[in-house]
mmCIF file of C-alpha atoms in Angstrom:
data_model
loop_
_atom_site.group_PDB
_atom_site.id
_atom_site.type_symbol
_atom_site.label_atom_id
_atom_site.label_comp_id
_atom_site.label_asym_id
_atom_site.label_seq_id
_atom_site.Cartn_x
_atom_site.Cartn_y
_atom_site.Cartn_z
ATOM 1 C CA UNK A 251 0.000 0.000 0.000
ATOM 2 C CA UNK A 252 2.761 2.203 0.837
ATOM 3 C CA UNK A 253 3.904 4.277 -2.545
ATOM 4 C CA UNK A 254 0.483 3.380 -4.120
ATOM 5 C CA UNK A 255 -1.466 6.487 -5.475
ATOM 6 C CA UNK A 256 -4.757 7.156 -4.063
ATOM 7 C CA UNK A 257 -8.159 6.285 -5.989
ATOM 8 C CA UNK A 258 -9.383 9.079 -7.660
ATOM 9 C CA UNK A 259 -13.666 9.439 -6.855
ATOM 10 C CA UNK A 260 -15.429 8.515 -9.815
ATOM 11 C CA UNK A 261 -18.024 10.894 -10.987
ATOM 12 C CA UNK A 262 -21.239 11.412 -9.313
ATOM 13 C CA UNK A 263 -20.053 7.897 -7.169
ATOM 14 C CA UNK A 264 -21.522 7.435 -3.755
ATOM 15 C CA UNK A 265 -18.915 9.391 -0.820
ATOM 16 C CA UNK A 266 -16.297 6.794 -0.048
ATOM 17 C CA UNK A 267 -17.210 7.192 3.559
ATOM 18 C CA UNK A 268 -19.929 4.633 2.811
ATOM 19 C CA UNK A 269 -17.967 1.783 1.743
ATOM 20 C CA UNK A 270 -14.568 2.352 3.641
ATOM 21 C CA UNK A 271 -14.723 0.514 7.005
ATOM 22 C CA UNK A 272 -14.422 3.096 9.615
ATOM 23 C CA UNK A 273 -15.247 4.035 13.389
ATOM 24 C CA UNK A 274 -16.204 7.409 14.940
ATOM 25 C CA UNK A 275 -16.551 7.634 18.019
ATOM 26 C CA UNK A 276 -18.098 10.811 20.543
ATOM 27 C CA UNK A 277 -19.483 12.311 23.475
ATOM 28 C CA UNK A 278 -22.187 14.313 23.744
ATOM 29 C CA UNK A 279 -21.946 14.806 19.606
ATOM 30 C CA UNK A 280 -25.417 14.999 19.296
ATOM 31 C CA UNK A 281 -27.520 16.560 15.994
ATOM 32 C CA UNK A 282 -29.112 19.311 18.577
ATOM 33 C CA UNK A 283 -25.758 20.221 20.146
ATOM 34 C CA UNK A 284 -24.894 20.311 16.555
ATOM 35 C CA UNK A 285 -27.316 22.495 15.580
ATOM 36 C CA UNK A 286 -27.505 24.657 18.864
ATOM 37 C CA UNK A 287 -23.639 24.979 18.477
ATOM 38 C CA UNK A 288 -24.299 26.878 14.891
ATOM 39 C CA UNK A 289 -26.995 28.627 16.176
ATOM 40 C CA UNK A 290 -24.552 30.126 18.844
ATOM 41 C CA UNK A 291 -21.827 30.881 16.182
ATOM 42 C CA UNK A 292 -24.010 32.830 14.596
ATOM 43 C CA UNK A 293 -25.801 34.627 16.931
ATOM 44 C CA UNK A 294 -24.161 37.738 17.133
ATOM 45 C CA UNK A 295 -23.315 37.773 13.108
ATOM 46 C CA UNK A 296 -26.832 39.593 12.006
ATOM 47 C CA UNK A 297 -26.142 43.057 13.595
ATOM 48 C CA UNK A 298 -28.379 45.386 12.172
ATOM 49 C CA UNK A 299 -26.684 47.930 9.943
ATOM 50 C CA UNK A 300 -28.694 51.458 9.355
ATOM 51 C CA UNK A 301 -27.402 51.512 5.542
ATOM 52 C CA UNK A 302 -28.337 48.253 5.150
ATOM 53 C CA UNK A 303 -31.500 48.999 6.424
ATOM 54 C CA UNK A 304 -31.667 51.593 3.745
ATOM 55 C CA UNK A 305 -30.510 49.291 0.992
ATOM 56 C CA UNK A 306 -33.225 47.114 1.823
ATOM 57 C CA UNK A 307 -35.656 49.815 1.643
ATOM 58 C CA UNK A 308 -34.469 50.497 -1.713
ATOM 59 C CA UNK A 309 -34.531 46.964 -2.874
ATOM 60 C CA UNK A 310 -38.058 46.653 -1.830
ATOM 61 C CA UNK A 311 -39.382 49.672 -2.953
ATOM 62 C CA UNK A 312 -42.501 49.573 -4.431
ATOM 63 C CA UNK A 313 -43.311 45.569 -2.744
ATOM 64 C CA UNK A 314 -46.879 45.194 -1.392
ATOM 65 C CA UNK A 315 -45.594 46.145 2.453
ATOM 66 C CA UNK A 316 -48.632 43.548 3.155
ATOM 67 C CA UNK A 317 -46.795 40.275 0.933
ATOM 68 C CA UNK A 318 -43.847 39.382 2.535
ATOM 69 C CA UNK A 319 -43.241 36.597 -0.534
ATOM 70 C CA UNK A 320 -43.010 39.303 -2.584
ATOM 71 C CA UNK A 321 -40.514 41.319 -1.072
ATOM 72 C CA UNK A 322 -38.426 38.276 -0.469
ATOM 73 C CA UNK A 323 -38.823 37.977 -4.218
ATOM 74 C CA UNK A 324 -37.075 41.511 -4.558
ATOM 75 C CA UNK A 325 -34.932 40.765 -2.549
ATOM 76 C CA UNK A 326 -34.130 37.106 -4.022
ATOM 77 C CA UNK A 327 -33.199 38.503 -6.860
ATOM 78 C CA UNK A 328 -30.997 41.442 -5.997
ATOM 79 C CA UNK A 329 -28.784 39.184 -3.894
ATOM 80 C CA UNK A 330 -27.979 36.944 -6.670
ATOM 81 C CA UNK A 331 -27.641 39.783 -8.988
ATOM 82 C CA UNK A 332 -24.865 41.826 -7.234
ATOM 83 C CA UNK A 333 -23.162 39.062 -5.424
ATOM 84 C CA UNK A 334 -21.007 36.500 -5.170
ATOM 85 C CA UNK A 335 -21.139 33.648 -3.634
ATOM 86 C CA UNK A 336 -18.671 31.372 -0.819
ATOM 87 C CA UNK A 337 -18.287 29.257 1.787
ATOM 88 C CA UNK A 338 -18.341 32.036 4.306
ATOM 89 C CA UNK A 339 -20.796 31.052 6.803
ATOM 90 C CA UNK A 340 -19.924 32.400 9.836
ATOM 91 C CA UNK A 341 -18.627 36.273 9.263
ATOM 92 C CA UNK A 342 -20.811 39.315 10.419
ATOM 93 C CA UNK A 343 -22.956 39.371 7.831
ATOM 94 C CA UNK A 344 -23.338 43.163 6.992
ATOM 95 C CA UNK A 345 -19.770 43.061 6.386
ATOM 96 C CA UNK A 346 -19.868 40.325 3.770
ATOM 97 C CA UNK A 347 -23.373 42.153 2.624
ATOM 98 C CA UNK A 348 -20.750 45.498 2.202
ATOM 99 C CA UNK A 349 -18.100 43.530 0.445
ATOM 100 C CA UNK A 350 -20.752 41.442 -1.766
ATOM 101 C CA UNK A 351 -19.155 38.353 -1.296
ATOM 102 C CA UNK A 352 -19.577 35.320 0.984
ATOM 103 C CA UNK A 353 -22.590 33.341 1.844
ATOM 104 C CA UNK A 354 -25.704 33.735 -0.439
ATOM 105 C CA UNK A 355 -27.745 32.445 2.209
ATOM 106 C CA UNK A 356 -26.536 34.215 4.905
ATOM 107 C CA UNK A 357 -26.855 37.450 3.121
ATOM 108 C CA UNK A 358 -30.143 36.855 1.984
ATOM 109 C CA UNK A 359 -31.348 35.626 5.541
ATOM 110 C CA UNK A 360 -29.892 39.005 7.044
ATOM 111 C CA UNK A 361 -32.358 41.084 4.029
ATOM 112 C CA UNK A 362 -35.430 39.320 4.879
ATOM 113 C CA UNK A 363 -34.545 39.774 8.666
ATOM 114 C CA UNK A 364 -34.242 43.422 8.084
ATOM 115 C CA UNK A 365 -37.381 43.994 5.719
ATOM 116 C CA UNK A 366 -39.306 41.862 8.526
ATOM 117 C CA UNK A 367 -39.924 38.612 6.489
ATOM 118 C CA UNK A 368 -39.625 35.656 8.375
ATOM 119 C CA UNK A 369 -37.338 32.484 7.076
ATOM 120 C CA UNK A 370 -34.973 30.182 8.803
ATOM 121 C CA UNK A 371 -31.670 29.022 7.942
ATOM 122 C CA UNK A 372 -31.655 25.182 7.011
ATOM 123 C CA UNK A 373 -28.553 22.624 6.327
ATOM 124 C CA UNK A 374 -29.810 20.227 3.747
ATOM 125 C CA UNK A 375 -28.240 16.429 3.352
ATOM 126 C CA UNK A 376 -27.446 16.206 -0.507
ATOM 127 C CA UNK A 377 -28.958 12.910 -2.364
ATOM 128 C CA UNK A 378 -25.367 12.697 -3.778
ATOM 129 C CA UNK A 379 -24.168 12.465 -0.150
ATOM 130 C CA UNK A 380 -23.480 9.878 2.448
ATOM 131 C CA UNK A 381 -26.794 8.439 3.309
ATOM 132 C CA UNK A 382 -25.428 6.704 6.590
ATOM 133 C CA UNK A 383 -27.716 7.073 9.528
ATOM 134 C CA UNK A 384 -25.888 8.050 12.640
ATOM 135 C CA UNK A 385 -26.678 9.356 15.613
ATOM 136 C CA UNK A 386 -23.136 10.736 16.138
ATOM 137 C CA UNK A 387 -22.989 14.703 14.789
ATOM 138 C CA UNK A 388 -20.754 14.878 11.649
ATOM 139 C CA UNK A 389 -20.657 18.205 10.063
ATOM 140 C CA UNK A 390 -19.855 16.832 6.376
ATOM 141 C CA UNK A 391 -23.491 14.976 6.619
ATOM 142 C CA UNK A 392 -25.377 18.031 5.804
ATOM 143 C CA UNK A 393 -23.739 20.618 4.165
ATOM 144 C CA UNK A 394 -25.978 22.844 1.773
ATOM 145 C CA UNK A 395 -27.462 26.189 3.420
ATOM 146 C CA UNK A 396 -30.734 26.585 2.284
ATOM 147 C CA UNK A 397 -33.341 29.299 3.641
ATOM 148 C CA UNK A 398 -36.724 28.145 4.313
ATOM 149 C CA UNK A 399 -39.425 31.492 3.740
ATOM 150 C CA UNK A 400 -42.555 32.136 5.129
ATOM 151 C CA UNK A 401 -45.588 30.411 3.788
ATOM 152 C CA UNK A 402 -46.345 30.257 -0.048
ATOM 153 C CA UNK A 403 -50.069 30.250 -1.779
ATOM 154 C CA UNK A 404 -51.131 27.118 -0.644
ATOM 155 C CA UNK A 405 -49.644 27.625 3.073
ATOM 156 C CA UNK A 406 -46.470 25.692 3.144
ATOM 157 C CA UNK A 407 -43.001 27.519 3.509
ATOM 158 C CA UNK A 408 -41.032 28.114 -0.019
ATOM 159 C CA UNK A 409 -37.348 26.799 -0.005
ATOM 160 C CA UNK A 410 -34.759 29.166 -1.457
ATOM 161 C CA UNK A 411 -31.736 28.021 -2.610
ATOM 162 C CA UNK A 412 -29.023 30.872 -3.378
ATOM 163 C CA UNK A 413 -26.034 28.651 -5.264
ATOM 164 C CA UNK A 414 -27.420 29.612 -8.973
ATOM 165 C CA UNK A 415 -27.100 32.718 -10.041
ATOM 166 C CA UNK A 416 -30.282 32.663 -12.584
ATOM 167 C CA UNK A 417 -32.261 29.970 -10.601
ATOM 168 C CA UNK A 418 -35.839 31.253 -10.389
ATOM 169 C CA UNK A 419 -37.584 31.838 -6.818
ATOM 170 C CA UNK A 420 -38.414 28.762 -5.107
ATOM 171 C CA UNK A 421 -36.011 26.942 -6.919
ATOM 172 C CA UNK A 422 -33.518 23.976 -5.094
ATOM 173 C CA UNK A 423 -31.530 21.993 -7.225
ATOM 174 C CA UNK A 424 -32.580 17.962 -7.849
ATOM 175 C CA UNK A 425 -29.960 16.733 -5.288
ATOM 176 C CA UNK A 426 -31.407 18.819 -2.495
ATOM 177 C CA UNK A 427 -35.420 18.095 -3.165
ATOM 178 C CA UNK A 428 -37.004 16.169 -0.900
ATOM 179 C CA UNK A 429 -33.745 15.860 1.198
ATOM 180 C CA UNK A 430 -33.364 15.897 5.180
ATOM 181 C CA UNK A 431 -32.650 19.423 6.943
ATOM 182 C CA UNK A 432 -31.727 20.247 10.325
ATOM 183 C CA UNK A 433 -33.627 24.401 10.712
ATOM 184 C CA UNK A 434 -30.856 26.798 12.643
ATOM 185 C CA UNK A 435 -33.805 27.460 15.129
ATOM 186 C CA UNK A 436 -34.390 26.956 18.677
ATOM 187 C CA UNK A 437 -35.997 23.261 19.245
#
């Protein structure tokens, strides 16, 4: 084995972690202290901002004050417009808001917080991912950041998805449908 080159991942193959043999062990590594532990990094990362407030007032000018789906439209489409997107999860997020890069999703979950729509951050399990069951917290299970918005016609909440530049509102990409989520919200 020594000297031998790794395999290279065949495309669109299951994660290796599902056919390697392998033990993890934990304490107290448990999805809600997962989830509580995010929650907690990010508490203090949506400080309001009084130009951002202003932006958003600008971004949603002319919205039916009344339909908060259609200011989160507006507001959809202006963050994919003039930014771009990373893997930064976890900075303030006016900051990344000012620079126009970083998280999508974080950005866009800061807007809607500041034009008073309400939506919750989600991680989503990809279909493509490791479909292992475990009770143990792993932070590579679930890694897509969706936002879950309000309530759409028919009552139920309309998932956003902020990796596609063009991708119309209410659209999540095939590998995500359908998929587990764990909501960044208390319970």
């Amino acid at each position: 084995v020594e000297g031998s080159t790794p395999l290279a991942p065949e495309p669109l193959s299951i994660a290796a972690r599902e056919y390697i043999p392998s033990v993890n062990a934990g304490v107290g590594a448990s999805w809600t202290r997962f989830v509580d532990s995010i929650r907690d990094a990010l508490a203090d990362r949506n400080i309001e901002d009084p130009a951002m407030r202003k932006l958003v007032d600008r971004i949603v000018e002319g919205e039916n004050a009344a339909d908060a789906l259609s200011r989160a439209r507006a507001l959809y489409r202006w963050v994919l417009r003039n930014t771009e997107n990373t893997d930064d999860n976890f900075s303030q997020a006016a900051a990344i808001l000012r620079a126009r890069t970083g998280s999508r999703a974080r950005i866009l979950h800061y807007l809607l917080g500041l034009a008073g729509v309400p939506s919750t951050l989600a991680l989503v399990r990809s279909l493509t991912g490791d479909a292992t069951l475990s009770p143990l917290a792993d932070a590579e299970t679930y890694d897509y950041l969706l936002l879950r918005v309000g309530a759409g016609a028919r009552g139920e909440p309309v998932w956003l998805s902020t990796s596609e530049r063009w991708a119309p509102f209410g659209f999540v990409p095939p590998h995500l449908r359908g998929q587990e989520a764990l909501l960044l919200q208390p319970g």
